[in-house]
XYZ file of C-alpha atoms in Angstrom:
446
model
C -28.698 215.845 77.386
C -26.325 217.666 75.168
C -26.204 221.647 74.203
C -24.733 223.474 71.694
C -21.854 225.904 72.544
C -21.537 229.362 70.674
C -18.306 230.733 69.292
C -16.423 232.483 72.153
C -17.140 236.139 72.472
C -14.741 238.788 73.605
C -15.729 239.655 76.981
C -13.993 242.002 79.468
C -11.072 243.258 77.180
C -12.380 246.887 76.684
C -9.351 248.525 78.411
C -6.782 246.353 76.523
C -8.326 246.815 73.041
C -8.584 250.561 73.601
C -4.615 250.578 74.074
C -3.977 248.721 70.971
C -6.600 250.717 69.061
C -4.497 253.677 69.892
C -1.352 252.134 68.514
C -2.962 251.094 65.318
C -4.321 254.653 64.808
C -0.811 256.131 65.375
C 0.553 253.437 63.054
C -2.196 254.663 60.258
C -0.946 258.095 60.824
C 2.685 257.185 60.109
C 3.981 256.504 63.784
C 5.106 253.188 64.043
C 4.948 251.293 67.125
C 5.179 247.507 68.780
C 3.434 245.782 71.546
C 4.612 242.801 73.391
C 1.331 241.139 74.641
C 1.850 238.661 77.673
C -0.646 236.401 79.346
C -0.751 232.742 80.866
C -2.012 230.085 78.327
C -5.686 230.153 77.553
C -6.155 233.785 78.902
C -7.207 235.050 75.658
C -4.497 236.490 73.627
C -5.264 234.885 70.561
C -9.023 235.995 70.913
C -7.719 239.618 71.357
C -5.320 239.476 68.575
C -7.947 238.085 66.282
C -10.600 241.210 67.226
C -7.803 243.764 66.846
C -6.934 242.035 63.385
C -10.377 242.430 62.250
C -10.756 246.078 63.407
C -7.359 246.774 61.713
C -8.495 245.311 58.354
C -11.843 247.022 58.652
C -9.840 250.353 59.075
C -7.712 249.454 55.838
C -4.718 247.956 57.218
C -3.067 244.911 55.956
C -2.725 242.167 58.455
C -0.007 239.809 58.129
C 0.138 236.960 60.839
C 3.268 234.705 61.607
C 3.225 231.673 63.808
C 5.785 230.247 66.151
C 5.953 226.654 66.823
C 7.076 224.329 69.356
C 9.678 222.033 67.938
C 11.627 221.449 70.703
C 15.427 222.222 70.540
C 15.168 222.086 66.677
C 13.408 225.191 65.470
C 12.937 226.076 61.799
C 14.704 229.359 61.103
C 12.553 232.245 60.764
C 9.360 230.237 60.657
C 6.986 233.131 61.424
C 8.821 235.682 59.049
C 8.618 232.915 56.018
C 4.781 232.303 56.880
C 4.188 236.184 56.549
C 6.156 236.314 53.111
C 4.179 233.326 51.963
C 1.021 235.221 52.449
C 2.329 238.256 50.854
C 3.310 236.528 47.518
C -0.281 235.839 46.997
C -1.118 239.378 47.372
C -0.849 241.218 43.810
C -0.464 244.620 45.601
C 2.920 243.861 46.951
C 4.255 241.728 43.867
C 6.537 244.589 42.678
C 8.045 245.200 46.149
C 8.576 241.588 46.717
C 10.327 241.333 43.646
C 12.765 244.455 44.369
C 14.114 242.848 47.440
C 16.384 239.893 47.265
C 16.092 239.212 51.183
C 12.660 237.540 50.308
C 14.896 234.807 48.334
C 17.191 234.340 51.041
C 14.749 234.210 53.649
C 12.901 231.554 51.799
C 16.263 229.654 51.304
C 17.181 230.616 47.886
C 19.653 233.260 46.718
C 23.476 233.176 47.101
C 25.115 231.895 50.001
C 26.190 235.417 51.299
C 23.509 235.282 53.860
C 25.686 232.610 55.844
C 28.304 235.250 56.746
C 27.750 237.883 59.179
C 27.758 240.673 56.660
C 25.433 238.657 54.681
C 22.937 238.114 57.601
C 23.147 241.811 58.265
C 22.215 242.596 54.688
C 19.265 240.103 55.298
C 18.070 241.783 58.331
C 18.256 245.190 56.632
C 16.791 243.884 53.537
C 13.586 242.484 55.610
C 13.273 246.024 57.465
C 13.350 247.761 54.024
C 10.825 245.651 52.538
C 8.422 245.819 55.428
C 8.821 249.802 55.018
C 8.367 249.719 51.409
C 5.264 247.674 51.892
C 3.770 250.317 54.490
C 4.142 252.849 51.677
C 1.895 250.968 49.778
C -0.760 250.133 52.585
C -0.640 250.655 56.506
C 0.584 246.940 57.986
C -0.083 245.193 61.275
C 2.550 242.541 61.615
C 1.122 239.963 64.221
C 3.567 237.290 65.488
C 1.970 234.844 67.904
C 3.688 232.645 70.383
C 7.003 234.366 70.710
C 7.854 231.873 73.559
C 8.555 229.356 70.848
C 10.436 231.388 68.728
C 13.597 230.153 66.981
C 16.800 231.975 67.619
C 16.992 233.297 64.135
C 13.370 234.889 64.488
C 14.281 236.448 67.790
C 17.495 237.863 66.241
C 15.484 239.299 63.276
C 12.766 240.915 65.552
C 15.393 242.701 67.802
C 16.912 244.068 64.700
C 13.550 245.163 63.319
C 12.482 246.872 66.734
C 15.765 248.266 67.656
C 17.356 249.376 64.402
C 14.939 248.699 61.440
C 11.289 249.653 61.190
C 10.965 251.578 64.375
C 14.179 253.356 64.159
C 13.777 256.984 64.746
C 15.089 259.614 62.454
C 17.567 262.101 64.252
C 15.124 264.621 65.892
C 11.980 263.011 64.753
C 9.252 260.144 65.024
C 9.311 256.823 63.255
C 7.704 257.569 59.742
C 6.415 254.088 58.719
C 2.588 253.257 58.680
C 3.260 249.883 60.700
C 2.462 248.271 63.904
C 3.711 244.991 65.490
C 2.105 243.081 68.246
C 4.031 239.941 69.354
C 2.378 237.456 71.932
C 3.998 235.126 74.424
C 3.039 233.140 77.167
C 4.197 234.876 80.521
C 3.746 231.560 82.359
C 6.297 229.623 79.994
C 9.157 231.903 80.633
C 10.936 230.214 83.248
C 14.274 231.828 84.624
C 16.511 230.542 81.918
C 14.091 230.813 78.966
C 15.992 232.470 75.800
C 13.213 235.097 75.033
C 13.489 236.907 78.773
C 16.512 238.821 77.672
C 15.192 239.912 74.447
C 11.833 241.315 76.415
C 14.041 242.840 78.636
C 15.860 244.727 75.968
C 12.763 245.528 73.787
C 10.701 247.176 76.594
C 13.272 249.580 77.206
C 12.864 250.988 73.524
C 10.679 254.336 73.325
C 8.269 252.630 70.729
C 7.737 249.463 72.480
C 4.943 248.704 74.702
C 4.160 245.997 76.941
C 0.474 244.938 77.585
C -0.377 242.334 79.901
C -3.748 240.196 79.704
C -4.539 239.530 83.231
C -7.008 236.856 84.221
C -10.676 237.931 84.008
C -13.089 238.932 86.760
C -15.673 236.539 88.298
C -18.485 238.512 86.626
C -16.733 238.510 83.360
C -16.148 234.521 83.418
C -19.915 234.264 84.583
C -20.850 236.337 81.419
C -18.436 234.202 79.018
C -20.092 231.014 80.281
C -23.559 231.983 79.718
C -22.728 233.508 76.271
C -20.892 230.084 74.969
C -24.123 228.012 75.676
C -27.010 228.585 73.297
C -29.326 227.418 75.909
C -29.807 228.461 79.833
C -27.005 227.531 82.096
C -27.841 226.502 85.666
C -26.655 229.015 88.117
C -24.776 226.261 89.977
C -22.894 225.162 86.922
C -21.882 228.765 86.326
C -20.549 229.310 89.886
C -18.433 226.085 89.796
C -16.983 226.967 86.524
C -16.136 230.591 87.637
C -14.395 229.096 90.873
C -12.360 226.646 89.050
C -11.340 228.534 85.826
C -9.890 231.283 88.176
C -10.564 234.187 85.353
C -9.205 231.813 82.471
C -11.135 231.918 79.311
C -9.951 228.741 77.947
C -10.347 226.717 81.169
C -13.811 228.041 81.236
C -14.591 226.983 77.872
C -13.258 223.629 78.354
C -14.969 223.224 81.799
C -18.489 224.121 80.223
C -17.890 221.618 77.290
C -17.382 218.934 79.862
C -20.297 219.941 82.367
C -22.810 217.603 80.507
C -20.217 214.532 80.364
C -18.109 214.353 83.429
C -19.366 214.283 86.888
C -16.202 215.835 88.311
C -12.617 216.130 87.798
C -10.756 217.852 85.123
C -12.024 217.420 81.551
C -9.392 214.926 79.563
C -8.551 217.429 76.912
C -7.815 220.061 79.373
C -5.729 217.722 81.849
C -3.702 216.952 79.021
C -2.841 220.698 78.395
C -2.144 221.230 82.046
C -0.009 218.482 82.238
C 2.330 219.386 79.406
C 4.467 221.694 81.554
C 4.462 219.252 84.391
C 5.944 216.491 82.164
C 8.993 218.926 81.144
C 10.102 218.627 84.776
C 12.913 216.377 86.073
C 11.823 213.127 87.949
C 12.533 214.361 91.205
C 10.392 217.507 90.578
C 7.603 215.623 89.271
C 7.380 213.674 92.333
C 7.721 216.482 94.591
C 4.617 218.167 92.646
C 2.600 214.930 92.984
C 3.317 214.983 96.769
C 2.447 218.445 97.072
C -0.900 218.011 95.029
C -2.004 215.388 97.568
C -1.314 218.157 100.434
C -3.936 220.515 98.669
C -3.589 223.809 96.526
C -1.041 225.186 99.271
C 1.602 223.133 101.514
C 4.201 224.151 104.264
C 7.509 223.522 103.290
C 8.369 221.482 106.330
C 5.512 219.198 105.842
C 6.060 218.725 102.225
C 9.816 217.905 103.180
C 8.630 215.254 105.584
C 5.905 213.983 103.191
C 8.391 213.535 100.033
C 11.583 212.120 102.195
C 14.290 213.628 99.840
C 17.522 215.534 100.763
C 16.769 219.165 101.491
C 19.074 220.053 98.950
C 17.289 217.744 96.274
C 13.935 219.140 97.437
C 14.842 222.739 97.176
C 16.364 222.092 93.695
C 13.178 220.545 92.598
C 11.047 223.345 94.114
C 13.136 225.857 92.521
C 12.595 223.986 89.161
C 8.674 224.205 89.592
C 8.861 227.776 90.434
C 10.804 228.792 87.436
C 8.445 226.765 85.372
C 5.634 228.698 86.962
C 3.707 225.417 88.328
C 4.335 226.495 92.059
C 4.357 229.757 93.549
C 6.306 230.557 96.941
C 4.079 232.302 99.557
C 4.276 233.565 103.106
C 5.192 231.504 106.183
C 7.556 229.336 103.899
C 4.857 227.952 101.950
C 4.254 226.853 98.251
C 0.982 227.147 96.357
C 0.129 225.796 92.906
C -0.122 228.549 90.612
C -3.732 227.508 89.274
C -5.940 225.131 91.184
C -6.810 223.266 87.987
C -3.130 222.294 87.550
C -3.024 220.861 90.866
C -6.188 219.005 90.084
C -4.756 217.567 86.683
C -1.598 216.424 88.649
C -3.624 214.684 91.519
C -6.037 213.148 89.030
C -2.458 211.794 87.294
C -1.626 209.796 90.517
C -2.210 206.130 90.669
C -4.796 204.943 93.023
C -2.620 203.258 95.551
C -0.051 206.124 95.241
C -2.937 208.625 95.858
C -4.052 206.581 98.853
C -0.626 205.939 100.459
C 0.164 209.826 100.369
C -3.037 210.994 101.972
C -2.294 208.282 104.822
C 1.197 209.728 105.053
C -0.016 213.491 105.238
C -2.747 212.659 107.910
C 0.117 210.931 110.080
C 2.448 213.636 109.949
C -0.362 216.352 110.829
C -1.199 214.145 113.721
C 2.382 214.160 114.814
C 2.602 218.000 115.047
C 1.223 220.395 117.605
C -2.029 221.897 117.818
C -4.059 218.854 116.741
C -7.649 220.551 116.987
C -6.730 223.047 114.340
C -5.530 220.172 111.889
C -8.530 217.894 112.605
C -10.479 218.905 109.616
C -7.390 218.534 107.385
C -6.574 215.070 108.921
C -10.376 213.822 108.415
C -9.880 214.727 104.670
C -6.517 212.636 104.624
C -7.884 209.693 106.349
C -10.862 209.646 104.510
C -8.802 209.534 101.070
C -6.608 206.684 102.491
C -9.696 204.743 103.434
C -8.781 204.903 106.956
C -12.483 205.478 108.013
C -12.059 204.910 111.768
C -9.256 207.808 112.083
C -11.442 209.749 109.726
C -14.439 209.464 111.860
C -12.294 210.387 115.070
C -10.805 213.558 113.241
C -14.310 214.499 111.881
C -15.373 214.592 115.598
C -12.398 216.699 116.632
C -13.006 218.930 113.708
C -16.821 219.321 114.609
C -15.854 220.241 118.234
C -13.207 222.718 117.167
C -15.725 224.189 114.840
C -18.223 224.729 117.683
C -15.440 226.293 119.981
C -14.411 228.871 117.474
C -17.962 230.003 116.685
C -18.092 228.632 113.101
C -21.517 226.682 113.083
C -21.571 226.017 109.254
C -18.249 224.231 109.291
C -19.550 222.325 112.393
C -22.704 221.101 110.680
C -20.348 220.043 107.644
C -18.271 217.968 110.120
C -21.164 216.348 111.657
C -22.862 215.389 108.466
C -19.350 213.367 107.688
C -19.659 211.718 110.987
C -23.057 210.688 110.329
C -21.941 209.487 106.842
C -19.028 207.479 108.491
C -20.612 206.052 111.651
C -22.075 202.919 110.085
C -19.078 202.166 108.123
C -16.678 202.089 111.230
C -16.613 198.675 113.373
C -18.518 199.561 116.677
C -15.299 198.627 118.357
C -13.365 201.121 116.530
C -15.581 204.129 117.111
C -14.681 206.823 119.523
C -16.188 206.994 122.917
C -16.983 209.709 125.214
C -19.249 212.317 126.508
C -21.616 213.584 123.646
C -20.812 211.369 120.922
C -24.234 209.360 121.243
C -26.056 212.595 121.005
C -24.166 213.627 118.252
C -24.473 210.646 115.865
C -28.384 210.126 116.803
C -27.951 206.383 115.571
């Protein structure tokens, strides 16, 4: 049965919208300002900017939006700014101002070759700053730059000039006088340690007229509201709970999981998996191998266990882990552990494994855990790995150990779950391979 899905509403961003509205209000009054909006992919940056743009337009501001595009190492110079100029060219209110600034022709690739030398580039930047200042005299402006993490070097340089020396520059003893606001968004989870945007952000946030706003993941109650608002009909409570648990506050993930809830019995929806695997596929082959192995271990893995499972020289393993951490796929934790930054990323990497590869890796983890100390404490984990490696006899024995351990530590729910697993496995295991001992017959009741 299919259900229609409504347009995504904006939920749980009242505080962020209030901050941005304050910047817009000050800009309309003649105090220019900028906000750098950070957030993970899918957390809702574009949705917030769309809402802000509607409100700004309703308050009489002219909204100009430029997008940065991922073109690998070959970026188109000034792409978001040329997009903005293209929009301005269609607005009769600004025709005279555009005609008065030769910087427009330069930025669009026309004009003299003077822009190619250092002085010409400076005049180009000054010309764009002057153009924006003149436009803000005609109507208050909101300049929106989306996906700054993909910006080309020339666009980053121009933005640095505009915010540090151009449109936000404070006259001596006074505040900025332009009726202009700049909102620029970027993916925080894409900024690895050597990303070229990082030094620019560090420089810009020190400027008095520049703020940084981080869009954090939504709360569980907000995700539940979003899921119910997206569906025109009722959504079963169980479906809502599963989506809330898996989305971990990410609005895009919640939307994708809901859209796939009627079509897929489990796993990560194919469209979402493709998005999640993009960053994974940018890693080196060694780092990808390490992440595949870590995905079999679960959401979190101890360094020693991962080292023994992946069987790489320690320096290669540490280099691969550093790469995965810098790409914000893994997060180092307490006790020398590493966790996937988002559970769905782990699920996507795990689902991408070949069946034989997955089974072999589970078996390796089960044997490694069995060879370590404190076997009772790892029994449940071993049972899981043995089941996934299709070693049902060992899975049965480990499940019995896990049930006994849960009983001794006073965890009846976990004990019952393990005993149910024992009952499921019992008939699939050859009688000669079944564990024997006191209490086995009464537990299985076969």
